[in-house]
XYZ file of C-alpha atoms in Angstrom:
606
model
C 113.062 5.462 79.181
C 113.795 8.558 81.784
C 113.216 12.296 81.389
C 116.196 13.985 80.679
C 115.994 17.094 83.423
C 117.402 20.390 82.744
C 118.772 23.174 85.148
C 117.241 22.702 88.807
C 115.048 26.084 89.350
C 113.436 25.468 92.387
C 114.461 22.913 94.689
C 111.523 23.068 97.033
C 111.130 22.264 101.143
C 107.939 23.230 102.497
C 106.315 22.616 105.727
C 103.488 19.299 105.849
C 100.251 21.526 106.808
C 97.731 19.256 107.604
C 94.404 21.375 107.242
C 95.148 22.343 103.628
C 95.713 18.504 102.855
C 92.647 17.936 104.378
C 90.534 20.683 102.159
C 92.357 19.291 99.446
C 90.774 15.280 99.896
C 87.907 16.562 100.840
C 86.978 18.614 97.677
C 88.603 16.118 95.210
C 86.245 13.268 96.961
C 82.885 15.526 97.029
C 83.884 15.961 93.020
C 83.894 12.110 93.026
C 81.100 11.562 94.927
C 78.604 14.231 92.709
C 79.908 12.538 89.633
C 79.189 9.367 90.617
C 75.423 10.389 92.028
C 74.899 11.889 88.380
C 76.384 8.922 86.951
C 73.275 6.567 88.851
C 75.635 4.760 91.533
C 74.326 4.618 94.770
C 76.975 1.983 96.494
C 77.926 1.566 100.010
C 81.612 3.200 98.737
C 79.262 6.223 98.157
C 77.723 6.603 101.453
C 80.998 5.847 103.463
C 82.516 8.742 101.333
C 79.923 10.756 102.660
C 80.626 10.170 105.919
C 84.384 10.260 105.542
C 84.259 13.966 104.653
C 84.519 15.537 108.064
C 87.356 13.887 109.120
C 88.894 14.287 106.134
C 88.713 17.814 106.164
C 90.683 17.647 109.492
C 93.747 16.117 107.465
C 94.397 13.680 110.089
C 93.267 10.243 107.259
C 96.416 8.293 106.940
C 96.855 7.683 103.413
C 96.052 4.231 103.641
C 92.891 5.075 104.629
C 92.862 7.547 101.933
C 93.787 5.130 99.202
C 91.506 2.965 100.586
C 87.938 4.987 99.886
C 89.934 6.316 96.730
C 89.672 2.819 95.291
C 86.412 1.831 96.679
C 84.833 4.950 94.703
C 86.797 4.415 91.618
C 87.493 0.932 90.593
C 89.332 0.161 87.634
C 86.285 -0.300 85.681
C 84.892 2.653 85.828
C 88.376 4.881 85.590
C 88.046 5.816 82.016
C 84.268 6.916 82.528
C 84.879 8.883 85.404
C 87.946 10.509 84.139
C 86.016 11.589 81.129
C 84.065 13.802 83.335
C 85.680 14.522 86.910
C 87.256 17.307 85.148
C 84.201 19.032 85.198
C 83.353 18.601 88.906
C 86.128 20.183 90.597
C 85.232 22.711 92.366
C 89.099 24.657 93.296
C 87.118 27.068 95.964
C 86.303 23.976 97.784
C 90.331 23.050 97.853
C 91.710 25.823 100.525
C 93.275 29.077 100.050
C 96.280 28.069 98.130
C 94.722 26.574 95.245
C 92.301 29.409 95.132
C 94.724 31.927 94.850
C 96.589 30.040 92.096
C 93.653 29.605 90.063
C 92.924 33.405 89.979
C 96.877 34.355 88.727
C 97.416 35.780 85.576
C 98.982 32.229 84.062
C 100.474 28.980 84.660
C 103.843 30.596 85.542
C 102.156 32.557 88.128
C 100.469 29.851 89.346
C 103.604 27.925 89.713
C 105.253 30.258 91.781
C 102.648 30.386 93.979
C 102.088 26.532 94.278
C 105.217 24.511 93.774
C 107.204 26.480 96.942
C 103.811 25.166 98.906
C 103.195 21.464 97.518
C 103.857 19.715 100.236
C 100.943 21.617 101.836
C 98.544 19.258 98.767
C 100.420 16.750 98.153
C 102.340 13.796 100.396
C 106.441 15.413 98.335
C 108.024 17.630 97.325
C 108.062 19.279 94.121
C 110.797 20.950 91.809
C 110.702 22.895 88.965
C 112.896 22.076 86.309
C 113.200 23.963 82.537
C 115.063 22.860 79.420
C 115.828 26.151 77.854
C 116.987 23.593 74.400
C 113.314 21.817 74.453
C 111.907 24.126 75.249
C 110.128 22.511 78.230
C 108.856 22.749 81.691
C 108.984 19.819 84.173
C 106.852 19.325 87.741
C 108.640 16.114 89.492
C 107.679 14.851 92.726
C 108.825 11.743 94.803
C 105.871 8.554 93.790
C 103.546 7.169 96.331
C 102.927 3.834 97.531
C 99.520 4.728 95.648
C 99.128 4.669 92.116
C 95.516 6.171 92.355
C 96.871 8.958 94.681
C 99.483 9.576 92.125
C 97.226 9.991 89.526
C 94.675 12.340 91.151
C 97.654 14.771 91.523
C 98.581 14.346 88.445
C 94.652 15.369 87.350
C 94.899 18.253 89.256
C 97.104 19.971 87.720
C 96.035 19.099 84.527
C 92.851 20.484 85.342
C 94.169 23.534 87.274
C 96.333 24.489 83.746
C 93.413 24.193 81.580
C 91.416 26.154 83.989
C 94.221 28.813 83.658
C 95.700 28.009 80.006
C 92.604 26.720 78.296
C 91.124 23.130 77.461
C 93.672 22.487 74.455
C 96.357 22.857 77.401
C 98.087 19.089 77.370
C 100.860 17.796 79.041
C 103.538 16.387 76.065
C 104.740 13.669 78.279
C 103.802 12.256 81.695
C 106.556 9.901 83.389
C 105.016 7.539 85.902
C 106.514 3.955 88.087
C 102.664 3.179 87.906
C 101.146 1.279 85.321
C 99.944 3.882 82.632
C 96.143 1.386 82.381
C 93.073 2.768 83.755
C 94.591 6.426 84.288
C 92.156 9.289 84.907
C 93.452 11.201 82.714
C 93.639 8.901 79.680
C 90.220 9.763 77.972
C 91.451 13.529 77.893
C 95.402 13.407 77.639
C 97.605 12.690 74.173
C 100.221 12.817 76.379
C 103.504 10.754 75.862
C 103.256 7.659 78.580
C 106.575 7.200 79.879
C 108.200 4.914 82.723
C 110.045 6.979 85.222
C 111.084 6.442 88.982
C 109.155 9.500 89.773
C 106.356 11.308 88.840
C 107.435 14.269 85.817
C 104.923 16.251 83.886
C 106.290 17.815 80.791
C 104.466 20.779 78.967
C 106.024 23.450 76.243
C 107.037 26.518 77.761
C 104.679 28.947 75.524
C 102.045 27.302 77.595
C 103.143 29.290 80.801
C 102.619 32.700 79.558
C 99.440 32.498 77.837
C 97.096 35.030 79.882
C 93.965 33.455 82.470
C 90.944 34.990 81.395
C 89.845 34.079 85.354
C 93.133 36.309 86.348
C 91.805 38.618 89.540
C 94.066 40.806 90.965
C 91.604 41.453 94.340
C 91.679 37.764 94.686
C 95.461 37.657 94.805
C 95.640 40.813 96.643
C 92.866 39.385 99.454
C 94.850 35.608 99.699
C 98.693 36.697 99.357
C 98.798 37.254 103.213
C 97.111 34.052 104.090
C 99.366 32.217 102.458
C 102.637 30.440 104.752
C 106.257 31.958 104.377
C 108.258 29.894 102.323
C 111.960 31.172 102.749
C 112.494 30.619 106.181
C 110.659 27.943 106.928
C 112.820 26.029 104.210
C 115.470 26.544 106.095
C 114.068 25.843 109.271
C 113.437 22.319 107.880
C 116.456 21.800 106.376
C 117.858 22.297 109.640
C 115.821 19.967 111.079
C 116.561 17.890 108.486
C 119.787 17.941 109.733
C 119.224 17.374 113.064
C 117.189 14.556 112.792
C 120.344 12.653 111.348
C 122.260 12.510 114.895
C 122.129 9.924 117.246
C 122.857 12.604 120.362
C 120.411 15.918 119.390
C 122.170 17.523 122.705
C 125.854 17.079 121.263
C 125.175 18.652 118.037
C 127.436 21.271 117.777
C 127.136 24.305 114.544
C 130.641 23.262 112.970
C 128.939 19.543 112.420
C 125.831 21.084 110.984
C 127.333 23.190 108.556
C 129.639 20.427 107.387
C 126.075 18.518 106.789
C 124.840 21.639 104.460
C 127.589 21.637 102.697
C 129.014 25.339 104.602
C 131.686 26.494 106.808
C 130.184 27.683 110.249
C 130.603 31.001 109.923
C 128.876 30.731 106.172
C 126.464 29.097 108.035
C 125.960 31.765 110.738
C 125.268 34.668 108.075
C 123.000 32.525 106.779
C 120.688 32.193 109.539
C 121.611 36.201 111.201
C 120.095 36.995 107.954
C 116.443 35.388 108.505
C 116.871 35.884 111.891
C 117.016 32.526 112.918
C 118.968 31.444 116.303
C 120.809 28.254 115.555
C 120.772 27.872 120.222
C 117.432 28.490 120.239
C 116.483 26.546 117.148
C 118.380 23.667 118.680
C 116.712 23.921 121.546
C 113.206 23.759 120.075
C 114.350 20.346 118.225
C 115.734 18.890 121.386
C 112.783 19.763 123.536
C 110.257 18.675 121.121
C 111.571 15.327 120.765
C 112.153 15.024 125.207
C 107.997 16.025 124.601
C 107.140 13.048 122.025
C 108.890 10.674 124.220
C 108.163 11.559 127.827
C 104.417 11.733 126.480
C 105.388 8.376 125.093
C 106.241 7.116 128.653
C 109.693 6.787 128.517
C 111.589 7.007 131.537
C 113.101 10.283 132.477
C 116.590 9.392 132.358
C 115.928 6.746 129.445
C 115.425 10.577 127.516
C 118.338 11.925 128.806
C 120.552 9.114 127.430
C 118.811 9.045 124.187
C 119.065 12.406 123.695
C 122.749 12.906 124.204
C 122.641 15.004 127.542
C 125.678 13.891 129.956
C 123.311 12.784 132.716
C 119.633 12.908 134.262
C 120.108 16.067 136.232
C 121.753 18.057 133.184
C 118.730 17.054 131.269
C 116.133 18.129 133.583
C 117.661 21.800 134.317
C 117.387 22.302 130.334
C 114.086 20.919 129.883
C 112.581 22.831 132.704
C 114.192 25.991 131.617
C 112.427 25.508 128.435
C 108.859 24.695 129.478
C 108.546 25.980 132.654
C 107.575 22.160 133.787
C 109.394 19.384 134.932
C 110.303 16.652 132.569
C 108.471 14.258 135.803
C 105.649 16.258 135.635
C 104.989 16.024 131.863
C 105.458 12.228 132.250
C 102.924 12.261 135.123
C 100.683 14.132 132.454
C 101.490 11.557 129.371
C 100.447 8.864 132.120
C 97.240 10.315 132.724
C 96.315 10.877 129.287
C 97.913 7.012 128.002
C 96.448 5.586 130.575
C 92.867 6.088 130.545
C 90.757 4.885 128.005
C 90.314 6.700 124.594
C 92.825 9.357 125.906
C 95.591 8.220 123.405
C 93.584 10.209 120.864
C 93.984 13.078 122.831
C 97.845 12.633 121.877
C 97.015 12.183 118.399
C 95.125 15.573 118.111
C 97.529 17.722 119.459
C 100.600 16.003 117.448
C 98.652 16.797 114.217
C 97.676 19.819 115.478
C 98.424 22.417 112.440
C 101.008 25.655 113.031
C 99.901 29.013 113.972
C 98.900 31.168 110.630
C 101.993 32.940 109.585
C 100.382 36.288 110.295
C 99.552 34.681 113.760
C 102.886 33.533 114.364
C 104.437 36.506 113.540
C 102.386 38.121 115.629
C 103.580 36.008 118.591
C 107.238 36.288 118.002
C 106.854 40.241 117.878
C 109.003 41.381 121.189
C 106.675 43.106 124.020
C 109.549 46.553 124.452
C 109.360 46.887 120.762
C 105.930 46.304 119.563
C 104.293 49.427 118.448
C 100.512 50.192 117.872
C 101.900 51.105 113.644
C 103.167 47.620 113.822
C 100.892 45.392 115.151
C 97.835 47.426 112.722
C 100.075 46.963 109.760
C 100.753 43.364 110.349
C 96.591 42.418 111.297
C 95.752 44.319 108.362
C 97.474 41.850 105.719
C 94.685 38.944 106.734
C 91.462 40.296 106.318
C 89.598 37.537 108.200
C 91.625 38.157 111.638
C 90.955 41.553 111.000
C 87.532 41.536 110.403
C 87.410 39.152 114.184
C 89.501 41.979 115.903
C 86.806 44.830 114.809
C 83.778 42.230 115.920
C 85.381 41.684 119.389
C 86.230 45.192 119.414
C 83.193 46.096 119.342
C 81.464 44.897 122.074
C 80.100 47.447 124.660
C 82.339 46.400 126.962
C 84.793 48.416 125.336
C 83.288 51.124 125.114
C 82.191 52.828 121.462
C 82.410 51.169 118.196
C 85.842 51.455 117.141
C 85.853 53.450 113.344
C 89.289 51.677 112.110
C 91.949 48.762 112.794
C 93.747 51.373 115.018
C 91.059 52.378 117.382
C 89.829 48.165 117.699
C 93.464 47.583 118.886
C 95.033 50.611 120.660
C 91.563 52.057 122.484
C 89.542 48.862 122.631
C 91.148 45.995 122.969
C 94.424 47.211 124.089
C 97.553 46.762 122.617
C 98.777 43.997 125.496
C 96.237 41.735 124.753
C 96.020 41.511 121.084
C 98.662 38.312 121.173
C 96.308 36.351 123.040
C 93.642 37.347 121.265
C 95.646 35.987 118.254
C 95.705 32.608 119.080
C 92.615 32.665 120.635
C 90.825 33.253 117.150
C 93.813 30.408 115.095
C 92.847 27.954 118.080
C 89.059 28.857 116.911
C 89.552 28.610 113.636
C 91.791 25.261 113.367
C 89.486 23.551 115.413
C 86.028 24.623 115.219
C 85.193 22.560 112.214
C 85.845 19.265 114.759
C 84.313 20.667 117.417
C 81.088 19.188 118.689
C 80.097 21.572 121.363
C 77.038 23.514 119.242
C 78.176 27.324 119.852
C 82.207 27.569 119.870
C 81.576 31.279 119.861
C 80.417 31.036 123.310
C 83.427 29.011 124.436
C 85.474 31.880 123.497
C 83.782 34.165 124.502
C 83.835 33.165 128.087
C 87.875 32.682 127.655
C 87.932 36.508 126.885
C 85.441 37.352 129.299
C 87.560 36.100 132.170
C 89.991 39.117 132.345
C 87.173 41.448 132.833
C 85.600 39.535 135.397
C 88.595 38.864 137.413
C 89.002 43.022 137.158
C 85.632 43.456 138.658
C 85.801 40.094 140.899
C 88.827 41.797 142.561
C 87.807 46.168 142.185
C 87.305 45.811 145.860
C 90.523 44.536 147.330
C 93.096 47.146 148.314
C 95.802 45.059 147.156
C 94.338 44.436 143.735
C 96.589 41.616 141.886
C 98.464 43.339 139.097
C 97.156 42.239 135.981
C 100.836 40.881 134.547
C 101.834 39.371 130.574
C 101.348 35.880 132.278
C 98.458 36.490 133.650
C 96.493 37.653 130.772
C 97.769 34.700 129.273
C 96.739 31.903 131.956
C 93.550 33.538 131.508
C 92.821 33.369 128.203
C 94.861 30.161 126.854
C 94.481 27.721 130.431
C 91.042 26.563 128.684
C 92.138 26.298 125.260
C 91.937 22.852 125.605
C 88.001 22.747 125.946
C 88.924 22.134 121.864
C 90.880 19.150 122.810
C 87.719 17.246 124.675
C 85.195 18.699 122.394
C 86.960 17.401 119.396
C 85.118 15.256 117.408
C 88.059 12.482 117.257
C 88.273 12.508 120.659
C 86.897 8.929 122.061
C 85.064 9.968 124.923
C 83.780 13.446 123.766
C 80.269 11.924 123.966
C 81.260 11.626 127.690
C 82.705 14.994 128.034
C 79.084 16.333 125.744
C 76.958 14.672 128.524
C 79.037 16.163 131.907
C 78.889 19.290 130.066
C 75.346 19.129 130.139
C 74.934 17.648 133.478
C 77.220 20.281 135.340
C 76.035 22.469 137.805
C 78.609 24.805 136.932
C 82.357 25.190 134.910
C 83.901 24.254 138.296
C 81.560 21.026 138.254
C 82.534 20.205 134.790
C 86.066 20.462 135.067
C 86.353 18.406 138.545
C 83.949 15.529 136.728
C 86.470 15.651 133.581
C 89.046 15.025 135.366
C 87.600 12.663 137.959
C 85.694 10.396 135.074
C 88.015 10.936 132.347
C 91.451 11.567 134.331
C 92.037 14.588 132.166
C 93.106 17.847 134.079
C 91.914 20.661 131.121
C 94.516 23.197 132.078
C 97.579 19.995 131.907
C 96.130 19.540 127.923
C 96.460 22.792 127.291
C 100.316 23.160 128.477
C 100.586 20.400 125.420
C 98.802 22.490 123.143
C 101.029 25.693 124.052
C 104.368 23.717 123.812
C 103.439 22.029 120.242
C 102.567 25.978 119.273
C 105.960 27.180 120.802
C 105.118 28.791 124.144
C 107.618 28.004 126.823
C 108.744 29.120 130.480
C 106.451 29.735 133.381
C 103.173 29.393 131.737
C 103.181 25.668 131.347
C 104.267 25.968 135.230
C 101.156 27.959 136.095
C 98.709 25.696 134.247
C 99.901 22.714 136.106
C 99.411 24.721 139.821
C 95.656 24.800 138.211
C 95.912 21.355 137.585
C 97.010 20.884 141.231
C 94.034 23.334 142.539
C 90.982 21.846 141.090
C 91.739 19.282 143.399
C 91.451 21.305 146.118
C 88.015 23.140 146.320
C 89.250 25.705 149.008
C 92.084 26.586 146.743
C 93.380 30.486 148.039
C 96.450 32.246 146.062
C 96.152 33.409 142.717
C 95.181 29.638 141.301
C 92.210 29.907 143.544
C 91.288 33.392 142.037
C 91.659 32.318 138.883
C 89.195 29.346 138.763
C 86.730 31.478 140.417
C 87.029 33.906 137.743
C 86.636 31.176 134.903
C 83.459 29.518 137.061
C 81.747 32.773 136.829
C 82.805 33.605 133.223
C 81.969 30.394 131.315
C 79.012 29.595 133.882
C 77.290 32.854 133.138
C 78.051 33.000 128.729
C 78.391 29.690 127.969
C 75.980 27.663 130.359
C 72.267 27.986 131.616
C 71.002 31.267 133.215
C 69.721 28.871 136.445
C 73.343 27.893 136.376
C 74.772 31.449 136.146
C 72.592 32.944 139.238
C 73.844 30.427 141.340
C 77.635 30.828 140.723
C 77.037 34.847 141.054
C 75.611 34.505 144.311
C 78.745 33.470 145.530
C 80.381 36.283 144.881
C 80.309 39.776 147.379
C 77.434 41.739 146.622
C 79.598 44.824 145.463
C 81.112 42.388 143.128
C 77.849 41.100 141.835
C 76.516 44.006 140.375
C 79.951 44.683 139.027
C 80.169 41.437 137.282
C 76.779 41.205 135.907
C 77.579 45.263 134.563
C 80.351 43.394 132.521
C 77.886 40.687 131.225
C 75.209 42.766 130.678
C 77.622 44.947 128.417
C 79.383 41.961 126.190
C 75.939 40.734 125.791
C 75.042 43.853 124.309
């Protein structure tokens, strides 16, 4: 027997976001785990849990693996016991912002709203909403795993998620399942209706979706609503790329052929994206260039990528690619060589493909064009996530700025300066993706040397008549070239017990970065190009980190590489390393410039 659906509310395509994924497994196995501990079993399953936890936070498990310590923690046997109780052990502040905010709505239809536009960012599909206005019934359907134990944890969730909002004589009327309906979960709490289906479909009465949360908490919602990722256009961003993906030759697809795909005339589809202000050239681009990335990385040959890509020959290829990046499509091969080719330094690869999109209000921070961005903007846009905004008035305040800033507008238009604040953006969503898989024991000092380096490089070079102008790129090479230091600290990186060791062994950054790249064959400032590109940063950049790449081989390096790995020797020498360490790299420097620099220290210190 199949559900009969009703009229199609909310046909849903949202973007896979790793992190939240990870949150997700994590909290769901801790709720395991504590049950289990309180239930007497202390099993091997119990303690590889344990130890699973980290890396499952990072959302990079494959679901095999997944399914695989799933099964090992509940067997069969002990499904209806545990499903009497895991109920009980959920803990939804554990699960990431999303589910947070949709516990604290006013009801279940609030909480839909909020979650179903966003499943993929839980669950492995897409889900719809359906209603049957005759029933009258709601209906949740989502595409079935390979997993029947997956499935079913979903399917758990929510249950528990409506009774948290709904109350515990909340039940679903009729659950439709491929899986076999024995040893559910949810059996020893459900009456539901067992039904087989193709997919998964929850069924509940509609007066369920109204009935008022007596956990409702309108500062919750009003704290979380910014955090949580655009839905509109990023739907049809990916159903463009959805699109995309279907051609053989990305670089002949032309707008007339995409439309015809969607189901549009061109110039239907042209409104369409002029009214979310989405470039269909530019998104094109984007596609085309990522996928040149995935290969060359991949070590296929240069004009192997121009063929399968559709461009007309080698040379045609290269001219758009390098117009895009701002690096060669031979030079990011050289780098995918260096990084396949070495051992462990696949997983360097791995981590930045997974790596997980800027925030939204980071993104749109980014996109925000240089002429046009105003000090009322920028404020207005920071102030709708609290926790970037609380970073901005810590930073801010440092002495180094001068006075304690009194509000958002004084941290950002007298402190910090309006120019910088993008970098400083994904400066702190670099921090925050990846400290919780970094190794290195004080991340805030890491960063704090990366925005240390534009004030030493101002005092470094006070002196010279011909002072280097202190342009958008540069501001960026100095704060993002080192980004990568995330990369080789991360904890599923193979050799970052190597990389812990030279860290500790180094006389100085310079020494550390020379020994990286001479033991491990990693140049830091060629990573980080890879990390820019996957987070959308193009043009001369990715040019200027791979001159550094070119200059750490080269001791004596003059120009404005060689003044820039002076400044970042001095900077993360004298925060991040030993004070021994730090006298020796200032000596280096002019005398005039010593005391200048160590006046800079001495005031971000305090």
């Amino acid at each position: 027997m199949y559900f009969r659906t009703g009229t199609l509310l909310l046909p849903i395509i949202a973007r896979n976001v790793m992190q939240y994924k990870g949150l997700f497994w994590s909290a769901v196995v801790r709720a395991i785990l504590s049950l289990r501990r309180d239930q007497g079993k202390a099993e091997a399953a119990d303690t590889t849990g344990l130890a699973a936890l980290n890396e499952l936070e990072t959302g990079l498990t494959q679901q095999s693996q997944l399914e695989q310590l799933l099964t090992a923690l509940c067997p069969p046997a002990d499904r209806h016991l545990l499903g009497r109780s895991l109920i009980g052990y959920f803990d939804f502040n554990k699960m990431g912002n999303l589910v947070v905010y949709a516990m604290a709505t006013r009801n279940i239809q609030a909480a839909m709203a909020c979650f179903v536009p966003r499943a993929q960012q839980l669950f492995h599909s897409e889900v719809a909403l359906t209603k049957d206005d005759e029933a009258p019934t709601v209906a949740l359907q989502w595409q079935a795993s390979n997993s029947a134990l997956i499935d079913d944890l979903q399917i758990y969730f929510l249950f528990a998620l409506f009774r948290h909002l709904a109350g515990r004589h909340f039940d679903f009327s009729a659950i439709g399942s491929p899986h076999d309906a024995a040893g559910s979960l949810l059996a020893p709490l459900s009456q539901s209706k067992r039904l087989q289906d193709t997919q998964i479909h929850l069924r509940f009465a509609s007066e369920w979706c109204l009935r008022p949360s007596f956990y409702h908490s309108q500062a919750i919602e009003k704290l979380l609503a910014p955090t949580l990722s655009q839905t509109e256009v990023p739907s049809i961003k990916q159903s463009l790329h959805n699109v995309f993906a279907k051609a053989e030759a990305p670089a002949r697809i032309r707008a007339e052929w995409v439309a015809e795909q969607m189901g549009q005339t061109e110039s239907g589809l042209r409104r369409l994206l002029r009214s979310h202000n989405i470039a269909f050239s530019a998104m094109l681009k984007e596609y085309i260039h990522d996928k040149s990335c995935q290969k060359l990385l991949g070590g296929s040959k240069t004009d192997d990528t121009a063929v399968e890509l559709g461009f007309s020959d080698r040379r045609s290829f290269e001219r758009s690619f390098k117009e895009f990046s701002g690096i060669s499509a031979g030079q990011l091969r050289q780098l995918g060589n260096r990084l396949r080719f070495h051992k462990g330094n696949h997983s360097l690869l791995e981590i930045v493909d997974n790596l997980p999109p800027l925030p939204a209000t980071i993104q749109s921070l980014v996109a925000m064009d240089d002429d046009n961005m105003t000090l009322k903007s920028v404020v207005k846009l920071v102030s709708k996530d609290p926790i970037f905004q609380a970073h901005v008035m810590s930073k801010a305040s440092k002495a180094i700025y001068g006075s304690a800033p009194e509000n958002l507008e004084q941290a950002i238009g007298r402190n910090l300066g309006l120019s910088n604040i993008k970098q400083l953006a994904v400066l702190f969503a670099a921090q925050q993706q990846l400290t919780a898989q970094c190794r290195h024991n004080d991340v805030e000092k890491l960063t704090d040397a990366m925005l240390l380096c534009l004030p030493v490089f101002n005092a470094i070079e006070a002196e010279h008549s011909s002072q280097l102008a202190v342009t958008e790129e540069l501001r960026q090479i100095m704060l993002f070239s080192t980004l990568s230091l995330f990369l080789v600290f991360h904890d599923k990186c193979l050799f970052v017990d190597g990389v812990m060791r030279t860290w500790d062994e180094a006389e100085d950054f310079a020494h550390f970065v020379a020994q990286v790249s001479e033991e491990f064959g990693i140049c830091l400032y060629g990573a980080t190009s890879l990390m820019l590109l996957r987070w959308g940063f193009q043009s001369s950049i990715n040019q200027q980190l791979w001159k550094l790449c070119q200059a750490i081989e080269a001791p004596a390096s003059a120009g404005v590489a060689g003044k820039i790995l002076t400044t970042q020797n001095v900077s993360f020498t004298a925060s991040a390393m030993s004070e021994q360490h730090s006298e020796a790299v200032l000596a280096t420097l002019p005398p005039a410039a010593i005391a200048r620099v160590s006046t800079v220290l001495q005031q971000w210190k305090g």
